[in-house]
Short mmCIF file of C-alpha atoms and ligand atoms in Angstrom, two decimals:
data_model
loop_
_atom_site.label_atom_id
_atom_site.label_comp_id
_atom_site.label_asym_id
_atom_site.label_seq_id
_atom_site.Cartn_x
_atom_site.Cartn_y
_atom_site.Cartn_z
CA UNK A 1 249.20 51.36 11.32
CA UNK A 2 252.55 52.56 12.17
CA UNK A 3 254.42 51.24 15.20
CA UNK A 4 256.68 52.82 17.65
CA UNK A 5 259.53 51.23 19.41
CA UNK A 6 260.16 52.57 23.19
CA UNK A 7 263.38 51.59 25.13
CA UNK A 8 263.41 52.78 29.14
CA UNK A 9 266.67 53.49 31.01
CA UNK A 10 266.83 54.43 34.69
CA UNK A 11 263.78 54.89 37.40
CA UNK A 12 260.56 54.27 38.18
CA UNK A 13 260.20 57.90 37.43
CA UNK A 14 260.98 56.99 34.23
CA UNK A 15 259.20 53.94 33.42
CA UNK A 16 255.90 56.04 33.92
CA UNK A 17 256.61 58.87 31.69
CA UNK A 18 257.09 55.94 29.35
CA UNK A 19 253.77 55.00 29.93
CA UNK A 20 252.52 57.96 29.38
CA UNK A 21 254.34 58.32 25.88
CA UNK A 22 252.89 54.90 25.37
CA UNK A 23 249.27 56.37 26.21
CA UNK A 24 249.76 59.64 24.07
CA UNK A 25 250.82 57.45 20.98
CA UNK A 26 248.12 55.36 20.83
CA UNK A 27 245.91 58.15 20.40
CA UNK A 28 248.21 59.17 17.68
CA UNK A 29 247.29 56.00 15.70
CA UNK A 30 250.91 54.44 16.65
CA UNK A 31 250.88 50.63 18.38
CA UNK A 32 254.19 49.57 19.92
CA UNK A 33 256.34 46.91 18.77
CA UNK A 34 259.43 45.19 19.97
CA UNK A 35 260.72 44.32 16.63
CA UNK A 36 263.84 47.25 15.51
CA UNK A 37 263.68 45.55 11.57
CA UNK A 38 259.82 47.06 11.55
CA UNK A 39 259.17 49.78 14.00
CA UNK A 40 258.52 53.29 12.39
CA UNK A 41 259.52 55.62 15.51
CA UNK A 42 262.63 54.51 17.61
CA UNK A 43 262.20 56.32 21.17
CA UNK A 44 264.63 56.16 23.85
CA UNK A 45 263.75 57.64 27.50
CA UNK A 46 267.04 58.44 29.29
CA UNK A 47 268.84 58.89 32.40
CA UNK A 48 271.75 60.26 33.41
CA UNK A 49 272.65 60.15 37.17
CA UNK A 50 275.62 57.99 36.71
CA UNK A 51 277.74 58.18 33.78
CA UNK A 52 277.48 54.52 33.01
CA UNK A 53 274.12 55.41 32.55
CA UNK A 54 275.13 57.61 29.63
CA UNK A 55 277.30 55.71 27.79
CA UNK A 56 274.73 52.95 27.62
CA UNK A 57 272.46 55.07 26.01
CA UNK A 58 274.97 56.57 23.86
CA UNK A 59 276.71 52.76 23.07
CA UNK A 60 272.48 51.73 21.69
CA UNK A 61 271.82 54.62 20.06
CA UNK A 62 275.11 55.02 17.89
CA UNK A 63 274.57 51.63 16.55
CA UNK A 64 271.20 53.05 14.68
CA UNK A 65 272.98 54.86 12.34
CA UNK A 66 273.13 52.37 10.07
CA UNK A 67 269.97 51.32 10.47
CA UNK A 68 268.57 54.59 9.38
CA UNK A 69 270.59 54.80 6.82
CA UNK A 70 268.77 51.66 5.30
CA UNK A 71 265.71 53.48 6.18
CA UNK A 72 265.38 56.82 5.62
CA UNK A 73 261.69 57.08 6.71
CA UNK A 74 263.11 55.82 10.72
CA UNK A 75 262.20 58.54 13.05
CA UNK A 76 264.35 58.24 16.09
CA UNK A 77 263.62 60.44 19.36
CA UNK A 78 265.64 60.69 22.59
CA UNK A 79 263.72 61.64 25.41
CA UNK A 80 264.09 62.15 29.53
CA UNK A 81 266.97 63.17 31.87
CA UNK A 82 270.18 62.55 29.71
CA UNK A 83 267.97 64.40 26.67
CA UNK A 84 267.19 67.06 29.76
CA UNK A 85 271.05 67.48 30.72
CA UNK A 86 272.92 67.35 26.88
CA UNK A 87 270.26 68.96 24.71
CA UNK A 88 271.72 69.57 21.41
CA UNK A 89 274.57 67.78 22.36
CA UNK A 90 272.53 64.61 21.42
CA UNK A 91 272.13 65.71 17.73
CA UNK A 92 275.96 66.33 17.98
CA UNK A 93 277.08 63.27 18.79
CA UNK A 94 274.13 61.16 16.74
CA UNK A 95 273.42 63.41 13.99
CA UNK A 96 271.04 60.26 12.86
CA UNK A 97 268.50 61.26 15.71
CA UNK A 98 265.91 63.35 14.72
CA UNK A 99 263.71 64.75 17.85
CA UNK A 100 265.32 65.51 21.31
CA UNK A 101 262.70 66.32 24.23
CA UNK A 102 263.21 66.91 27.44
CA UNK A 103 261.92 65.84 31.00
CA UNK A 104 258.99 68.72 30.74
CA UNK A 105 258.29 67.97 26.99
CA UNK A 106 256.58 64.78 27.53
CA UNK A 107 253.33 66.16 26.40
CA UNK A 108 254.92 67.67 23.11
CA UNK A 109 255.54 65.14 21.77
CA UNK A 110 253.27 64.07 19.26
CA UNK A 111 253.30 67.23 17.29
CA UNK A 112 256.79 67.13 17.00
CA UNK A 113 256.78 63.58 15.57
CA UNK A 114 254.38 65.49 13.11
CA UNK A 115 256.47 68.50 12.67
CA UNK A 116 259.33 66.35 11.52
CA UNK A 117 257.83 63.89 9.60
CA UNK A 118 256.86 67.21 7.19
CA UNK A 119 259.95 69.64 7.67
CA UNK A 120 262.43 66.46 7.98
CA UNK A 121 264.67 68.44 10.07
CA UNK A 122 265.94 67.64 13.35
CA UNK A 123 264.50 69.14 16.27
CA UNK A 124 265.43 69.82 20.03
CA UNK A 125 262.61 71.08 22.37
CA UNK A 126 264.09 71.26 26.52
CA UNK A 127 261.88 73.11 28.35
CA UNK A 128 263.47 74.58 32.32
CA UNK A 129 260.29 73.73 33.86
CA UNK A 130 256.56 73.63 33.08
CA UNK A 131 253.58 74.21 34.54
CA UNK A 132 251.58 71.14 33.40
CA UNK A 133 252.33 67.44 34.95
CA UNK A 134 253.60 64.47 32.57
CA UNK A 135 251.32 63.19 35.26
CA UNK A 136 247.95 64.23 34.01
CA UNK A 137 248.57 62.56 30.52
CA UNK A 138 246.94 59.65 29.38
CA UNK A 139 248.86 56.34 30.33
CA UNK A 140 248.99 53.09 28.82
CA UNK A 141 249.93 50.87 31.75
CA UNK A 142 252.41 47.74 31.12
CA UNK A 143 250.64 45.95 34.07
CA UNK A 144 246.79 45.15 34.60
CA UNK A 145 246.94 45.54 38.35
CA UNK A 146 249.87 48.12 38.94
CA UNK A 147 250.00 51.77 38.69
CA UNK A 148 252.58 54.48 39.12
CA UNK A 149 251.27 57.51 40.62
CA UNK A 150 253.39 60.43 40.93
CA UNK A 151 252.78 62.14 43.03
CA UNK A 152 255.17 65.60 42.74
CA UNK A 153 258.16 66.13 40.33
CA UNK A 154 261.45 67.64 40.51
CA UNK A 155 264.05 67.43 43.78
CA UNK A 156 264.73 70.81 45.81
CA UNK A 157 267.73 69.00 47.86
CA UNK A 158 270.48 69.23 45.60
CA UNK A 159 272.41 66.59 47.44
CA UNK A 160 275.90 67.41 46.03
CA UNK A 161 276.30 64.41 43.65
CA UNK A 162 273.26 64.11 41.90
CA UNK A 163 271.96 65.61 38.86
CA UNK A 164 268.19 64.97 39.78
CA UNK A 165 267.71 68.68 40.81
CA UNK A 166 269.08 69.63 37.53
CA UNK A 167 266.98 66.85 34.94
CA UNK A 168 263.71 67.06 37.11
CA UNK A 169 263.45 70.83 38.10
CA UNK A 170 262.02 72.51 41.24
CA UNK A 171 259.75 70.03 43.50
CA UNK A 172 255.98 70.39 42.73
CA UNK A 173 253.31 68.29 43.97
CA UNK A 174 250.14 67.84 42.04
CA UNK A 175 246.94 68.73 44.28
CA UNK A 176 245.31 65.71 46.73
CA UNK A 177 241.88 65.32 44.99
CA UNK A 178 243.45 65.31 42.09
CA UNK A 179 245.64 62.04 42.89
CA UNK A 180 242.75 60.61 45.03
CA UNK A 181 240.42 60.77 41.88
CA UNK A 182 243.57 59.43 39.78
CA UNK A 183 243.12 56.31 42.31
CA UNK A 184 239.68 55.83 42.19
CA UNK A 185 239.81 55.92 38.33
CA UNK A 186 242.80 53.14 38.48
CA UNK A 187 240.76 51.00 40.78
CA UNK A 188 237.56 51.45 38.92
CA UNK A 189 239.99 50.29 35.77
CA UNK A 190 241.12 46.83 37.32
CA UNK A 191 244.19 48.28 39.63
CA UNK A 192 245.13 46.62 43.14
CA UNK A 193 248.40 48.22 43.80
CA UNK A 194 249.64 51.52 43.17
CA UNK A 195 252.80 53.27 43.95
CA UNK A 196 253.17 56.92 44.81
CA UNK A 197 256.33 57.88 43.37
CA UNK A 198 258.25 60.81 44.39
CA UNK A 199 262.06 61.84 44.47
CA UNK A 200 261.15 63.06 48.12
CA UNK A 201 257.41 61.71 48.82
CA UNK A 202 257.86 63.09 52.90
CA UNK A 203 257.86 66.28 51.42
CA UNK A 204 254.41 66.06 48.83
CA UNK A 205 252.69 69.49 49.45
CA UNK A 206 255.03 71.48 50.65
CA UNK A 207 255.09 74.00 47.73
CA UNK A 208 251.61 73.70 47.22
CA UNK A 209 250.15 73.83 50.54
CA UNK A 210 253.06 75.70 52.78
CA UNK A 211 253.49 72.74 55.00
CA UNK A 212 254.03 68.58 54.30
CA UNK A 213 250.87 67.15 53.61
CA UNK A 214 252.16 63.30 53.07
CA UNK A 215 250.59 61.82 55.99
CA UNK A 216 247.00 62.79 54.61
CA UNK A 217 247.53 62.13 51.12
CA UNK A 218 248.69 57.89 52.40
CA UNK A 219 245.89 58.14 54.58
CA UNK A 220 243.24 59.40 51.80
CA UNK A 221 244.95 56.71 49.33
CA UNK A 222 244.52 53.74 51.93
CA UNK A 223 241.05 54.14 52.46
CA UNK A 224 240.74 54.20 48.46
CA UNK A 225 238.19 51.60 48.06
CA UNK A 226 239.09 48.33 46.44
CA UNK A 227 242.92 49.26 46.47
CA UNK A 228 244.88 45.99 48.26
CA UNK A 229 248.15 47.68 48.34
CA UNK A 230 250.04 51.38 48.77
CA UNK A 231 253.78 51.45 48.10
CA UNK A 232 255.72 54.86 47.86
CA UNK A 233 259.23 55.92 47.18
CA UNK A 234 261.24 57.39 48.06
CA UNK A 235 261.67 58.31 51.57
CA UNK A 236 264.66 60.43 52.34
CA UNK A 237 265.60 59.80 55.96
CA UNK A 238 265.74 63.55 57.08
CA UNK A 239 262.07 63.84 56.61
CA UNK A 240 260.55 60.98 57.41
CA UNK A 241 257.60 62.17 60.14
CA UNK A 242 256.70 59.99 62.90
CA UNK A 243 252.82 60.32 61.53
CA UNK A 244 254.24 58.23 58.54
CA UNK A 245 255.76 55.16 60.45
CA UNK A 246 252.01 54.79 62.49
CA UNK A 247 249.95 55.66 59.28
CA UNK A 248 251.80 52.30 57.48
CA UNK A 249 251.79 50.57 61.19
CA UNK A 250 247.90 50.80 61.24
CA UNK A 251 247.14 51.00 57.47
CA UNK A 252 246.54 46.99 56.50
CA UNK A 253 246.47 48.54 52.42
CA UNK A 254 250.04 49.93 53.06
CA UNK A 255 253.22 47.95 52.61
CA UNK A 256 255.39 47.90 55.53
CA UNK A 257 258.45 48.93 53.27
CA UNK A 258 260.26 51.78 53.48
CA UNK A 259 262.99 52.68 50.92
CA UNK A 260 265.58 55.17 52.80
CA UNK A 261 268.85 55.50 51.45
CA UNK A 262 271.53 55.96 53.30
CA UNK A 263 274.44 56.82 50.80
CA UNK A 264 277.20 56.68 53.14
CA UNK A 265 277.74 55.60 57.04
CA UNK A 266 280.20 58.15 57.67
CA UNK A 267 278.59 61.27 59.07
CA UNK A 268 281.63 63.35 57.39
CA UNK A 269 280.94 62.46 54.04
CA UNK A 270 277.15 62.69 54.45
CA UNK A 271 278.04 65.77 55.09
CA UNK A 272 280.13 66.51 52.21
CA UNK A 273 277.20 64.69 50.32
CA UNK A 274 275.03 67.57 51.55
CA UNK A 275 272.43 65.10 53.59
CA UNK A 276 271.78 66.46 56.83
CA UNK A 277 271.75 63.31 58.66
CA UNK A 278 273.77 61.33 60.77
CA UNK A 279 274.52 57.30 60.80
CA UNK A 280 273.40 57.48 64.33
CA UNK A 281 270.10 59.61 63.89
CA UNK A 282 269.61 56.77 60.62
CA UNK A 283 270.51 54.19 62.77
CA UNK A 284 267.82 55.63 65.47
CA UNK A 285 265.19 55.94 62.97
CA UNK A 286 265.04 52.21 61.64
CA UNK A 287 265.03 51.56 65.11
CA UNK A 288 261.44 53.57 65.86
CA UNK A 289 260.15 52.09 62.21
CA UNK A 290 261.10 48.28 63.26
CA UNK A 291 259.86 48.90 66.66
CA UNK A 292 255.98 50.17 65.10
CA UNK A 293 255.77 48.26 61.91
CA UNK A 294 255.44 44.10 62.01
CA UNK A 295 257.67 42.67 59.67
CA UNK A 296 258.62 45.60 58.07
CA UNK A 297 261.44 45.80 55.29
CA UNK A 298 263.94 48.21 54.88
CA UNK A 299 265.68 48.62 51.48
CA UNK A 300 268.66 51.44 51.12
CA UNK A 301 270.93 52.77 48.71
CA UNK A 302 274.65 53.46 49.13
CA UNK A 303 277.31 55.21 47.48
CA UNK A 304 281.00 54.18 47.74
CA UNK A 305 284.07 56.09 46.55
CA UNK A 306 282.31 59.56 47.28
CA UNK A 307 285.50 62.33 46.79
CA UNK A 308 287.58 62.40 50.26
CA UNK A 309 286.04 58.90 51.50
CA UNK A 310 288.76 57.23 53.52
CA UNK A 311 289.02 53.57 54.54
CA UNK A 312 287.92 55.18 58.06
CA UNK A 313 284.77 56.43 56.23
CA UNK A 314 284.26 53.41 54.48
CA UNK A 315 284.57 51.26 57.13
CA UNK A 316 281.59 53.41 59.10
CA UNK A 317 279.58 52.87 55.99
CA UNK A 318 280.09 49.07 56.62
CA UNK A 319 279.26 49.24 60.38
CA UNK A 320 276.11 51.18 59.62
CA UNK A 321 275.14 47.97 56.95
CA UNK A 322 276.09 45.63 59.38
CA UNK A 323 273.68 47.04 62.46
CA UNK A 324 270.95 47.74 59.96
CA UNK A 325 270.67 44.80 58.22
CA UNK A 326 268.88 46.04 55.56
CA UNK A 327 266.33 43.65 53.43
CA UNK A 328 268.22 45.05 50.18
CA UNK A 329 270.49 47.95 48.96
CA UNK A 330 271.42 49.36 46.30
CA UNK A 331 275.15 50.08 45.59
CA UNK A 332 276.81 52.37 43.59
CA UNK A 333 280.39 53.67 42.67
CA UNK A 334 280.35 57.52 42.73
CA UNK A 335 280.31 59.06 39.29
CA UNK A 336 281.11 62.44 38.94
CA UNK A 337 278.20 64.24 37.18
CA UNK A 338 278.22 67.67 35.51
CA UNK A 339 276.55 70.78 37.23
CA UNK A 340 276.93 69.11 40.20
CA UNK A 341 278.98 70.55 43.51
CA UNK A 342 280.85 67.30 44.04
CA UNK A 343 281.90 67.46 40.31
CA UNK A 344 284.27 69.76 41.66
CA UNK A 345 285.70 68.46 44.78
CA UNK A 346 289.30 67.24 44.96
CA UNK A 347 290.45 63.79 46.86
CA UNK A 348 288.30 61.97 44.22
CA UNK A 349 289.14 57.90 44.98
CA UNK A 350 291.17 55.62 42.28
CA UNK A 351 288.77 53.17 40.48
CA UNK A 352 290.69 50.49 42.14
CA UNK A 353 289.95 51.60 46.13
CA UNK A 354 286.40 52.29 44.75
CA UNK A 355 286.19 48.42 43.26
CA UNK A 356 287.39 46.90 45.92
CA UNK A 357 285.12 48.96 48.57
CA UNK A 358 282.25 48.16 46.35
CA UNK A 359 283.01 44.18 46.68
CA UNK A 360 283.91 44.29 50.22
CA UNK A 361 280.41 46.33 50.47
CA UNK A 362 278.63 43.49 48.54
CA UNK A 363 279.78 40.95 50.16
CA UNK A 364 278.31 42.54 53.98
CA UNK A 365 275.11 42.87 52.03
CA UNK A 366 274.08 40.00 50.63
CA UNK A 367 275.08 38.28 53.68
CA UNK A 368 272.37 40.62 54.92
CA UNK A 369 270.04 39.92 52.02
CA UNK A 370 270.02 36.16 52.84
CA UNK A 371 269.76 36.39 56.78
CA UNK A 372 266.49 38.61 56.02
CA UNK A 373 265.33 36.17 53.45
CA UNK A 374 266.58 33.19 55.71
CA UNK A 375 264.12 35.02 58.41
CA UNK A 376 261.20 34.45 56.04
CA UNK A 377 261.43 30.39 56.50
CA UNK A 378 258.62 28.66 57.71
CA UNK A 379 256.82 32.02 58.17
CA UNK A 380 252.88 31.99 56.18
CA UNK A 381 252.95 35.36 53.84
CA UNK A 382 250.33 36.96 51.65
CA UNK A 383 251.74 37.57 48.14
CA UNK A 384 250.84 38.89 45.18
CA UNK A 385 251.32 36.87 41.90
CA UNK A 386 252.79 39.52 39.35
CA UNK A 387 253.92 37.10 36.28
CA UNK A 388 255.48 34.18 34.91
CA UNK A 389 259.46 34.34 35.71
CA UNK A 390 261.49 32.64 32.76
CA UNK A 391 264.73 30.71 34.92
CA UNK A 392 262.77 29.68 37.85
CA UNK A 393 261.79 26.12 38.30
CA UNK A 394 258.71 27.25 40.13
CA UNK A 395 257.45 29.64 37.61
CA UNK A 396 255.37 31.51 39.13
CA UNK A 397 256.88 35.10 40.29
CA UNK A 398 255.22 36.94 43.59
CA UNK A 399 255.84 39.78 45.51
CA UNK A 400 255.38 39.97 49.34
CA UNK A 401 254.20 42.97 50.98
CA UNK A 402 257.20 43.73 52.36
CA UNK A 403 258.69 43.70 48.37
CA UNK A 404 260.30 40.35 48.48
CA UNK A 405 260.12 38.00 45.37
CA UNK A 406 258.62 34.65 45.83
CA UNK A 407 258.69 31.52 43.41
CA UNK A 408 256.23 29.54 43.50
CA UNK A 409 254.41 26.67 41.76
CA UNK A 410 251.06 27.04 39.91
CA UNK A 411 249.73 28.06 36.26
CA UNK A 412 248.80 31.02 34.50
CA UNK A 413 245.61 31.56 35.75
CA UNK A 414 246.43 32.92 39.25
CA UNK A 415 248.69 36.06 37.62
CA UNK A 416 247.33 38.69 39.00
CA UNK A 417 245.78 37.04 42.35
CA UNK A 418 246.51 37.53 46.06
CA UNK A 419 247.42 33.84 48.05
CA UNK A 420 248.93 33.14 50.82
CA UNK A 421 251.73 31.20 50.90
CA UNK A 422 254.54 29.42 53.04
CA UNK A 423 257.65 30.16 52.28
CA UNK A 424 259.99 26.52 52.54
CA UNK A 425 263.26 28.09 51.05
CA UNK A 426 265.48 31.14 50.94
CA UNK A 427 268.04 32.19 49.27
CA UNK A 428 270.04 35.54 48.58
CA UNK A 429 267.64 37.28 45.90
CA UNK A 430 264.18 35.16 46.47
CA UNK A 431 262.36 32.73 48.02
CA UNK A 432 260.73 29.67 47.45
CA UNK A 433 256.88 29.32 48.57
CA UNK A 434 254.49 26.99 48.34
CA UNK A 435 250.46 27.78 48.07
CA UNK A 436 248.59 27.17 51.41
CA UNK A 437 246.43 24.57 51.10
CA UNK A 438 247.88 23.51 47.49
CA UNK A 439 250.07 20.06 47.38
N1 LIG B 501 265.51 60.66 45.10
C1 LIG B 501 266.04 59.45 45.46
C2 LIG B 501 266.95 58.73 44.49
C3 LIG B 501 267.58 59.40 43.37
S1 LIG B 501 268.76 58.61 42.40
C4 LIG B 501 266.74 59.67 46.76
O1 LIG B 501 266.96 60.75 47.18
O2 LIG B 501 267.04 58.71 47.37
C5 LIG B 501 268.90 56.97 43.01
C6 LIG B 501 270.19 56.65 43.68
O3 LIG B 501 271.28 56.82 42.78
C7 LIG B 501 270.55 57.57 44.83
O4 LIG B 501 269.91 57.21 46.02
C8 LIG B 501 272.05 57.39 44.93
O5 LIG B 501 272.40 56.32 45.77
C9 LIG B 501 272.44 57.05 43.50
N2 LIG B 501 273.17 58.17 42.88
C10 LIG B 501 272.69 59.40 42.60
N3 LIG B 501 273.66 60.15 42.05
C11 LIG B 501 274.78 59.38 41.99
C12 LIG B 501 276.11 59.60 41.51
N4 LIG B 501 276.49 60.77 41.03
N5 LIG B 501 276.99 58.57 41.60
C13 LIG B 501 276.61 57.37 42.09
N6 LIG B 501 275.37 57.11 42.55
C14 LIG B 501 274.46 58.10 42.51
FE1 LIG B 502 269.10 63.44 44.27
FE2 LIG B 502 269.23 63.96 46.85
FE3 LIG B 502 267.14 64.77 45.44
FE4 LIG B 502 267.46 62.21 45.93
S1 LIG B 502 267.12 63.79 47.48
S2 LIG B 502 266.94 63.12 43.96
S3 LIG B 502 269.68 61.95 45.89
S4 LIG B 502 269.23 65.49 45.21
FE1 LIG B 503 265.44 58.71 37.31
FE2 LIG B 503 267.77 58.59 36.09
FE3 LIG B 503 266.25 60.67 35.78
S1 LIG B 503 267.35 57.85 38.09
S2 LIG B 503 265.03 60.88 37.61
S3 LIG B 503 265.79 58.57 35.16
S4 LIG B 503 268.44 60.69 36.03
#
């Protein structure tokens, strides 16, 4: 049997197409493997939205050379948004690769694994957009009792600094029944959580319907019978409906989480950035979430260094993270990406103001992240045992509702089973629980 060996960079996004190339493999006759000395078909799914991103990629994939060069036979294919934005350019800089695909390829795959293998000559197949959803393929899932579900493709906000819009395509949501059935077939196969995934989920239907149709799709999903928990991301904070903060208030299934990035705390550069927000309309919005939704949890990302951000603006940004003491964030440096508008905008900030805004940023958040966690103490939580976690004395690894990683102790046999537990320690990236009832 030949084996394939898959390695995932960037998103959730992402990490289901690779389950789907997973699921259309198998049917291929191809089992995956972990070890590089053995595998038959190296496959690497990309991203691209920063450009440390790329070089990673790049750095791994330049050091197969030699290995193919010891074996001929070594298929290698690059796949997702990097493949999507540098086409050809791939086979240019690694002439060792042989198959490039892009984002709307996913499907094409296995013939061109076949095509090669017979012509032996490299191919590059980047498609602008397609009609069909990586979606509807067959997925092998990594986890017994998660699911991905997207739920639309592609980005129509072309925030000025990211190359989503570009990668992903135009935004298109796959029809309700069809993602209702999806769930009903996941639950019938074992699943308790799913995640709708979306670049924009408050927009789902839009294209396909004329108006949002978000609020019904959670509500159709939550009443999914035998499903214990809804997650989606991501929310962007200019359409998040007021329907959607009651709908997870009232909806037990749902987790009271809600991803909304902020990317900067200065309403000038949000501006620049093309978001059509302001900190004070964010700042009023977590305010009407936290006031509907019990022990909600509100995770963000930010930008820093964004061209023309000033220690003014940065300092706004910091305000806006200290008032909204998010659960978790995200942080990133700007990093100027091809294609996009902010590419070319002047004022761009020295790598030394960006490094030390990033610190100073990191710093007011994880005090954050530990006052939320610190919160948690004492407090009696349902969790969700996901796995075994390697470092932590108390091996077992859980997830709260709210997204929050537990420790706890206990053996193999309760992956994969809901307890509740009370949580007797906190620190800055977990917590430590303890099983009710369990001594
Ligand atoms: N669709 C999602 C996230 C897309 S990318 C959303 O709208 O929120 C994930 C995060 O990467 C973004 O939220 C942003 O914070 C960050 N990001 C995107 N482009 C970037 C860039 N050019 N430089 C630095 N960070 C970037
Ligand atoms: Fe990128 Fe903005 Fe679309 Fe998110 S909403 S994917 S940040 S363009
Ligand atoms: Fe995701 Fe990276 Fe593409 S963040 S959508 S894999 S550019």
């Amino acid at each position: 049997m030949k084996t394939f060996l898959l390695k995932t960079f960037g998103c959730q996004m992402n990490k289901d197409d690779s389950e789907r190339i997973t699921g259309l493999l198998r049917l291929e006759g191809y089992s995956p493997c972990e070890d590089e000395s053995v595998a038959d078909l190296f496959i690497y799914n990309t991203c691209c939205v920063r450009e440390s991103a790329d070089r990673r990629f790049y750095g791994q994939a330049a050091a197969l050379k030699q290995l193919k060069e010891e074996r001929p036979a070594l298929l290698i294919a690059v796949g997702g948004c990097l493949a999507q934005m540098d086409g050809d350019i791939v086979l240019k800089k690694l002439p060792h690769v042989d198959i490039v695909f892009g984002t709307h390829n996913v499907g094409e795959l296995p013939n061109l694994i076949k095509e090669v293998e017979n012509e032996r000559q490299s191919r590059c197949e980047i498609k602008t957009s397609s009609s069909d959803f990586t979606g509807d393929l067959p997925a092998e899932r990594k986890s017994r009792w998660h699911a991905w579900l997207p739920i639309m493709v592609g980005c129509d906000n072309f925030c000025t600094y990211c190359i989503v819009p570009a990668v992903r395509g135009r935004e298109k949501s796959r029809p309700k029944e069809i993602l209702i059935n999806a769930c009903r077939a996941l639950v019938d196969d074992g699943v308790e959580e799913i995640t709708l995934l979306g670049q924009n989920v408050n927009s789902y239907g839009r294209d396909l319907y004329g108006e949002t149709k978000f609020a019904e799709l959670l509500t159709e999903v939550a009443s999914v019978k035998g499903l214990k928990r809804v997650r989606f991301t991501t929310s962007h904070p200019k359409d998040l409906e007021e329907k959607i903060i009651d709908i997870v208030a009232s909806e037990k299934s749902i987790c009271s989480h809600f991803h909304l990035p902020l990317q900067s705390g200065s309403d000038s550069i949000l501006k620049l950035m093309g978001r059509r927000y302001s900190a004070a309309s964010y700042l009023r919005l977590l305010e009407r979430i936290r006031s509907k939704v019990d022990d909600v949890s509100i995770t963000t990302d930010i930008i820093v260094g964004f061209p023309n951000e000033t220690e003014e603006d940065f300092l706004a940004t910091l305000d806006v993270v200290k008032t909204a003491k998010f659960d978790q964030a995200f942080t990133f440096k700007y990093s100027a990406r091809p294609g996009t508008a902010a590419a070319h905008f002047e004022n761009k900030i020295s790598d030394e103001v960006v490094k030390d805004r990033f610190d100073r940023l990191l710093e007011a958040q994880n005090l954050n992240s530990y006052e939320s966690n610190k919160r948690m103490l004492g407090k009696i939580v349902r969790v969700f045992i996901e796995g075994m976690s390697k470092k932590n004395v108390h091996p077992l690894a859980a997830r709260t509702d709210s997204n929050k990683l537990v420790h706890l102790d206990g053996g193999r046999d309760l992956i994969g089973k809901t307890v509740d537990v009370r949580i007797n320690e906190a620190f800055t990236w977990f917590l430590i629980g303890e099983r009710k009832g369990a001594k």
